[in-house]
């Protein structure tokens, strides 16, 4: 079974600084997708960024980028120029087929 | 992405009762999913709801406790039956899993408290 591990229960960053959230996963599949979701206190799950396993190029969405290391099964999220609105729980997720498997989450605090 | 709504947004219920949560999507979708998020925890998939067929339940979840309906391609319900305080959670529905990236989009969630 696929597993997703986020080893940082909590992280904090100063406003305008950069922070990296870690995620590792375990799978025997070769074709899959990886995602980062954000869940603010409103509890709405928001898709931040996605990565196809067959693509070597790291995905980027504005201030959000990933470092995808397929051999190491690592998928970290970098948030640049952190903003107060980035404060949320961040979940790493894996998909092969239609099912999503989530990590335990990292609570990100942004300090003004 | 689809616009997804859930009703109710929150509820407080007595143990032993049942609550039905509705999930409405603004477009036709093939697959809908129901998740449970216990306090301070991650999301756990309860079941996949496909139109015209029985829902597919994950290990640890049974139809008698969490019956699901999927009468059409834009609507689904999840019932939490014979509730106990351990059922206090956020319940989320999502759609997707079939697009080019298999991504899923989530409703706003229903916060359930069982006394």
mmCIF file of C-alpha atoms in Angstrom:
data_model
loop_
_atom_site.group_PDB
_atom_site.id
_atom_site.type_symbol
_atom_site.label_atom_id
_atom_site.label_comp_id
_atom_site.label_asym_id
_atom_site.label_seq_id
_atom_site.Cartn_x
_atom_site.Cartn_y
_atom_site.Cartn_z
ATOM 1 C CA UNK A 1 0.000 0.000 0.000
ATOM 2 C CA UNK A 2 1.126 3.509 -0.697
ATOM 3 C CA UNK A 3 2.105 5.676 2.250
ATOM 4 C CA UNK A 4 2.846 9.376 2.509
ATOM 5 C CA UNK A 5 4.951 10.789 5.339
ATOM 6 C CA UNK A 6 5.296 14.384 6.434
ATOM 7 C CA UNK A 7 7.922 14.501 9.149
ATOM 8 C CA UNK A 8 7.324 18.107 10.205
ATOM 9 C CA UNK A 9 4.118 18.466 12.247
ATOM 10 C CA UNK A 10 4.722 22.219 12.571
ATOM 11 C CA UNK A 11 6.790 24.831 10.774
ATOM 12 C CA UNK A 12 7.052 28.581 11.092
ATOM 13 C CA UNK A 13 8.389 31.277 8.799
ATOM 14 C CA UNK A 14 8.776 35.014 8.868
ATOM 15 C CA UNK A 15 6.690 36.995 6.460
ATOM 16 C CA UNK A 16 8.524 37.505 3.119
ATOM 17 C CA UNK A 17 10.925 34.641 3.864
ATOM 18 C CA UNK A 18 11.115 31.204 2.226
ATOM 19 C CA UNK A 19 10.089 27.928 3.815
ATOM 20 C CA UNK A 20 10.298 24.321 2.628
ATOM 21 C CA UNK A 21 7.891 21.606 3.708
ATOM 22 C CA UNK A 22 9.031 17.988 3.407
ATOM 23 C CA UNK A 23 7.183 14.958 2.114
ATOM 24 C CA UNK A 24 8.269 11.414 1.331
ATOM 25 C CA UNK A 25 6.197 8.599 -0.067
ATOM 26 C CA UNK A 26 6.431 4.911 -0.674
ATOM 27 C CA UNK A 27 5.132 3.216 -3.797
ATOM 28 C CA UNK A 28 5.952 0.460 -6.227
ATOM 29 C CA UNK A 29 4.122 2.216 -9.050
ATOM 30 C CA UNK A 30 5.989 4.022 -11.813
ATOM 31 C CA UNK A 31 3.127 6.225 -12.968
ATOM 32 C CA UNK A 32 1.503 8.439 -10.349
ATOM 33 C CA UNK A 33 0.770 12.007 -9.342
ATOM 34 C CA UNK A 34 1.716 14.055 -6.319
ATOM 35 C CA UNK A 35 -0.086 17.044 -4.863
ATOM 36 C CA UNK A 36 0.135 19.641 -2.166
ATOM 37 C CA UNK A 37 -3.143 20.791 -0.666
ATOM 38 C CA UNK A 38 -3.644 23.693 1.710
ATOM 39 C CA UNK A 39 -6.305 23.714 4.435
ATOM 40 C CA UNK A 40 -6.775 27.078 6.169
ATOM 41 C CA UNK A 41 -8.917 27.425 9.307
ATOM 42 C CA UNK A 42 -11.971 27.635 7.069
ATOM 43 C CA UNK A 43 -11.257 23.886 6.486
ATOM 44 C CA UNK A 44 -11.613 24.235 2.694
ATOM 45 C CA UNK A 45 -9.094 21.985 0.967
ATOM 46 C CA UNK A 46 -7.320 23.973 -1.753
ATOM 47 C CA UNK A 47 -5.079 22.426 -4.396
ATOM 48 C CA UNK A 48 -1.766 24.297 -4.370
ATOM 49 C CA UNK A 49 0.378 22.430 -6.880
ATOM 50 C CA UNK A 50 0.643 19.083 -8.674
ATOM 51 C CA UNK A 51 3.450 17.025 -10.177
ATOM 52 C CA UNK A 52 3.331 14.179 -12.667
ATOM 53 C CA UNK A 53 5.819 11.449 -11.830
ATOM 54 C CA UNK A 54 6.871 11.042 -15.460
ATOM 55 C CA UNK A 55 7.953 14.674 -15.670
ATOM 56 C CA UNK A 56 11.453 15.473 -14.513
ATOM 57 C CA UNK A 57 10.825 19.200 -14.476
ATOM 58 C CA UNK A 58 9.693 20.497 -11.111
ATOM 59 C CA UNK A 59 6.260 22.115 -11.041
ATOM 60 C CA UNK A 60 5.909 25.811 -10.238
ATOM 61 C CA UNK A 61 2.843 27.894 -9.453
ATOM 62 C CA UNK A 62 3.704 31.516 -8.717
ATOM 63 C CA UNK A 63 5.356 31.558 -5.273
ATOM 64 C CA UNK A 64 4.984 27.804 -4.841
ATOM 65 C CA UNK A 65 7.421 25.285 -6.285
ATOM 66 C CA UNK A 66 8.316 21.679 -5.645
ATOM 67 C CA UNK A 67 11.524 19.698 -5.499
ATOM 68 C CA UNK A 68 10.593 16.287 -6.873
ATOM 69 C CA UNK A 69 13.212 13.581 -6.422
ATOM 70 C CA UNK A 70 11.698 10.428 -7.883
ATOM 71 C CA UNK A 71 14.500 8.049 -6.971
ATOM 72 C CA UNK A 72 14.468 9.256 -3.387
ATOM 73 C CA UNK A 73 10.635 9.350 -3.364
ATOM 74 C CA UNK A 74 10.727 12.866 -2.040
ATOM 75 C CA UNK A 75 8.373 15.732 -2.863
ATOM 76 C CA UNK A 76 9.016 18.946 -0.952
ATOM 77 C CA UNK A 77 7.116 22.221 -1.265
ATOM 78 C CA UNK A 78 8.909 25.561 -1.274
ATOM 79 C CA UNK A 79 6.958 28.706 -0.512
ATOM 80 C CA UNK A 80 8.777 31.889 -1.455
ATOM 81 C CA UNK A 81 7.994 35.385 -0.181
ATOM 82 C CA UNK A 82 5.690 33.934 2.473
ATOM 83 C CA UNK A 83 2.495 35.846 3.161
ATOM 84 C CA UNK A 84 0.204 35.872 6.174
ATOM 85 C CA UNK A 85 -2.444 34.196 4.043
ATOM 86 C CA UNK A 86 -0.176 31.203 3.550
ATOM 87 C CA UNK A 87 -0.756 30.179 7.160
ATOM 88 C CA UNK A 88 -2.585 26.843 7.015
ATOM 89 C CA UNK A 89 -2.249 23.104 7.319
ATOM 90 C CA UNK A 90 -0.470 21.695 4.285
ATOM 91 C CA UNK A 91 -1.084 18.132 3.149
ATOM 92 C CA UNK A 92 1.042 16.168 0.725
ATOM 93 C CA UNK A 93 -0.966 13.640 -1.287
ATOM 94 C CA UNK A 94 -0.268 10.745 -3.652
ATOM 95 C CA UNK A 95 -2.497 9.404 -6.394
ATOM 96 C CA UNK A 96 -2.234 6.353 -8.599
ATOM 97 C CA UNK A 97 -5.577 5.785 -10.228
ATOM 98 C CA UNK A 98 -8.438 7.688 -8.667
ATOM 99 C CA UNK A 99 -7.585 7.337 -4.973
ATOM 100 C CA UNK A 100 -5.776 9.993 -2.973
ATOM 101 C CA UNK A 101 -3.547 9.092 -0.036
ATOM 102 C CA UNK A 102 -2.697 11.962 2.292
ATOM 103 C CA UNK A 103 0.187 12.606 4.625
ATOM 104 C CA UNK A 104 -0.383 13.672 8.210
ATOM 105 C CA UNK A 105 -0.001 17.351 7.450
ATOM 106 C CA UNK A 106 2.305 20.224 8.413
ATOM 107 C CA UNK A 107 0.886 23.223 10.254
ATOM 108 C CA UNK A 108 2.538 26.352 8.857
ATOM 109 C CA UNK A 109 2.616 29.548 10.894
ATOM 110 C CA UNK A 110 3.611 32.821 9.244
ATOM 111 C CA UNK A 111 4.968 35.418 11.637
ATOM 112 C CA UNK A 112 4.583 39.109 10.758
ATOM 113 C CA UNK B 1 -12.659 23.283 -11.426
ATOM 114 C CA UNK B 2 -16.144 22.319 -10.223
ATOM 115 C CA UNK B 3 -18.016 24.313 -7.586
ATOM 116 C CA UNK B 4 -18.989 22.006 -4.737
ATOM 117 C CA UNK B 5 -21.376 22.744 -1.896
ATOM 118 C CA UNK B 6 -22.181 20.758 1.225
ATOM 119 C CA UNK B 7 -25.103 20.883 3.609
ATOM 120 C CA UNK B 8 -25.132 21.309 6.529
ATOM 121 C CA UNK B 9 -21.907 23.207 7.121
ATOM 122 C CA UNK B 10 -21.973 22.119 10.743
ATOM 123 C CA UNK B 11 -24.241 20.306 13.172
ATOM 124 C CA UNK B 12 -24.388 19.181 16.761
ATOM 125 C CA UNK B 13 -26.155 15.862 17.262
ATOM 126 C CA UNK B 14 -27.080 13.527 20.083
ATOM 127 C CA UNK B 15 -25.572 10.063 20.262
ATOM 128 C CA UNK B 16 -27.678 7.338 18.721
ATOM 129 C CA UNK B 17 -29.136 9.608 16.039
ATOM 130 C CA UNK B 18 -28.255 9.827 12.337
ATOM 131 C CA UNK B 19 -27.242 12.740 10.130
ATOM 132 C CA UNK B 20 -27.351 12.946 6.346
ATOM 133 C CA UNK B 21 -24.815 15.192 4.637
ATOM 134 C CA UNK B 22 -25.490 16.426 1.123
ATOM 135 C CA UNK B 23 -22.923 17.178 -1.560
ATOM 136 C CA UNK B 24 -23.937 19.108 -4.683
ATOM 137 C CA UNK B 25 -21.709 19.791 -7.701
ATOM 138 C CA UNK B 26 -22.362 22.392 -10.387
ATOM 139 C CA UNK B 27 -21.413 20.023 -13.208
ATOM 140 C CA UNK B 28 -21.731 16.346 -13.974
ATOM 141 C CA UNK B 29 -18.920 14.259 -12.543
ATOM 142 C CA UNK B 30 -18.221 10.574 -12.746
ATOM 143 C CA UNK B 31 -16.628 9.999 -9.373
ATOM 144 C CA UNK B 32 -17.414 11.471 -5.987
ATOM 145 C CA UNK B 33 -15.562 10.686 -2.800
ATOM 146 C CA UNK B 34 -16.323 10.998 0.899
ATOM 147 C CA UNK B 35 -13.594 11.647 3.449
ATOM 148 C CA UNK B 36 -13.462 11.866 7.212
ATOM 149 C CA UNK B 37 -11.068 14.169 9.022
ATOM 150 C CA UNK B 38 -10.956 13.515 12.745
ATOM 151 C CA UNK B 39 -9.804 16.362 15.021
ATOM 152 C CA UNK B 40 -6.171 17.224 14.370
ATOM 153 C CA UNK B 41 -5.828 14.391 11.861
ATOM 154 C CA UNK B 42 -5.397 13.950 8.148
ATOM 155 C CA UNK B 43 -8.090 12.939 5.678
ATOM 156 C CA UNK B 44 -9.192 9.324 5.432
ATOM 157 C CA UNK B 45 -11.208 8.063 2.493
ATOM 158 C CA UNK B 46 -14.527 6.545 3.562
ATOM 159 C CA UNK B 47 -15.869 5.483 0.174
ATOM 160 C CA UNK B 48 -16.096 6.203 -3.520
ATOM 161 C CA UNK B 49 -19.599 6.946 -4.805
ATOM 162 C CA UNK B 50 -20.289 6.090 -8.421
ATOM 163 C CA UNK B 51 -23.574 6.898 -10.096
ATOM 164 C CA UNK B 52 -25.665 3.852 -10.829
ATOM 165 C CA UNK B 53 -23.702 1.430 -8.693
ATOM 166 C CA UNK B 54 -23.016 0.620 -5.064
ATOM 167 C CA UNK B 55 -20.445 2.736 -3.276
ATOM 168 C CA UNK B 56 -17.024 1.208 -2.752
ATOM 169 C CA UNK B 57 -16.010 1.328 0.905
ATOM 170 C CA UNK B 58 -12.478 1.461 2.279
ATOM 171 C CA UNK B 59 -11.235 -0.892 4.934
ATOM 172 C CA UNK B 60 -12.690 0.003 8.306
ATOM 173 C CA UNK B 61 -15.851 1.616 6.922
ATOM 174 C CA UNK B 62 -19.123 -0.260 6.399
ATOM 175 C CA UNK B 63 -22.318 0.520 4.572
ATOM 176 C CA UNK B 64 -24.519 0.058 7.658
ATOM 177 C CA UNK B 65 -22.659 2.843 9.445
ATOM 178 C CA UNK B 66 -22.063 5.140 6.458
ATOM 179 C CA UNK B 67 -24.736 4.544 3.813
ATOM 180 C CA UNK B 68 -24.158 6.551 0.651
ATOM 181 C CA UNK B 69 -26.499 7.504 -2.149
ATOM 182 C CA UNK B 70 -25.575 8.740 -5.620
ATOM 183 C CA UNK B 71 -28.839 9.302 -7.484
ATOM 184 C CA UNK B 72 -27.315 11.322 -10.338
ATOM 185 C CA UNK B 73 -24.069 12.784 -11.658
ATOM 186 C CA UNK B 74 -24.249 16.003 -9.601
ATOM 187 C CA UNK B 75 -25.379 14.862 -6.155
ATOM 188 C CA UNK B 76 -24.485 12.477 -3.367
ATOM 189 C CA UNK B 77 -25.355 11.981 0.279
ATOM 190 C CA UNK B 78 -23.475 10.417 3.166
ATOM 191 C CA UNK B 79 -25.364 9.332 6.267
ATOM 192 C CA UNK B 80 -23.602 8.872 9.572
ATOM 193 C CA UNK B 81 -25.761 6.352 11.434
ATOM 194 C CA UNK B 82 -26.211 5.607 15.120
ATOM 195 C CA UNK B 83 -23.687 8.270 15.990
ATOM 196 C CA UNK B 84 -21.282 8.213 18.925
ATOM 197 C CA UNK B 85 -18.855 10.920 20.101
ATOM 198 C CA UNK B 86 -16.107 9.136 18.140
ATOM 199 C CA UNK B 87 -17.916 10.182 14.949
ATOM 200 C CA UNK B 88 -17.201 13.846 15.706
ATOM 201 C CA UNK B 89 -15.196 14.895 12.639
ATOM 202 C CA UNK B 90 -15.178 16.990 9.535
ATOM 203 C CA UNK B 91 -16.742 15.158 6.612
ATOM 204 C CA UNK B 92 -15.681 16.267 3.141
ATOM 205 C CA UNK B 93 -16.847 15.309 -0.282
ATOM 206 C CA UNK B 94 -14.666 15.643 -3.339
ATOM 207 C CA UNK B 95 -14.919 15.134 -7.073
ATOM 208 C CA UNK B 96 -12.399 14.269 -9.724
ATOM 209 C CA UNK B 97 -9.904 11.488 -9.937
ATOM 210 C CA UNK B 98 -10.486 11.080 -13.648
ATOM 211 C CA UNK B 99 -8.934 14.177 -15.193
ATOM 212 C CA UNK B 100 -5.481 14.338 -16.791
ATOM 213 C CA UNK B 101 -3.839 14.680 -13.398
ATOM 214 C CA UNK B 102 -6.246 12.632 -11.245
ATOM 215 C CA UNK B 103 -6.634 15.661 -9.026
ATOM 216 C CA UNK B 104 -9.589 16.024 -6.712
ATOM 217 C CA UNK B 105 -11.488 19.137 -5.725
ATOM 218 C CA UNK B 106 -13.138 19.406 -2.351
ATOM 219 C CA UNK B 107 -16.308 20.763 -0.883
ATOM 220 C CA UNK B 108 -16.184 23.066 2.139
ATOM 221 C CA UNK B 109 -16.774 20.244 4.595
ATOM 222 C CA UNK B 110 -19.330 19.504 7.302
ATOM 223 C CA UNK B 111 -18.228 19.815 10.914
ATOM 224 C CA UNK B 112 -20.088 17.256 13.011
ATOM 225 C CA UNK B 113 -20.088 17.217 16.794
ATOM 226 C CA UNK B 114 -21.739 14.310 18.605
ATOM 227 C CA UNK B 115 -22.630 14.779 22.251
#
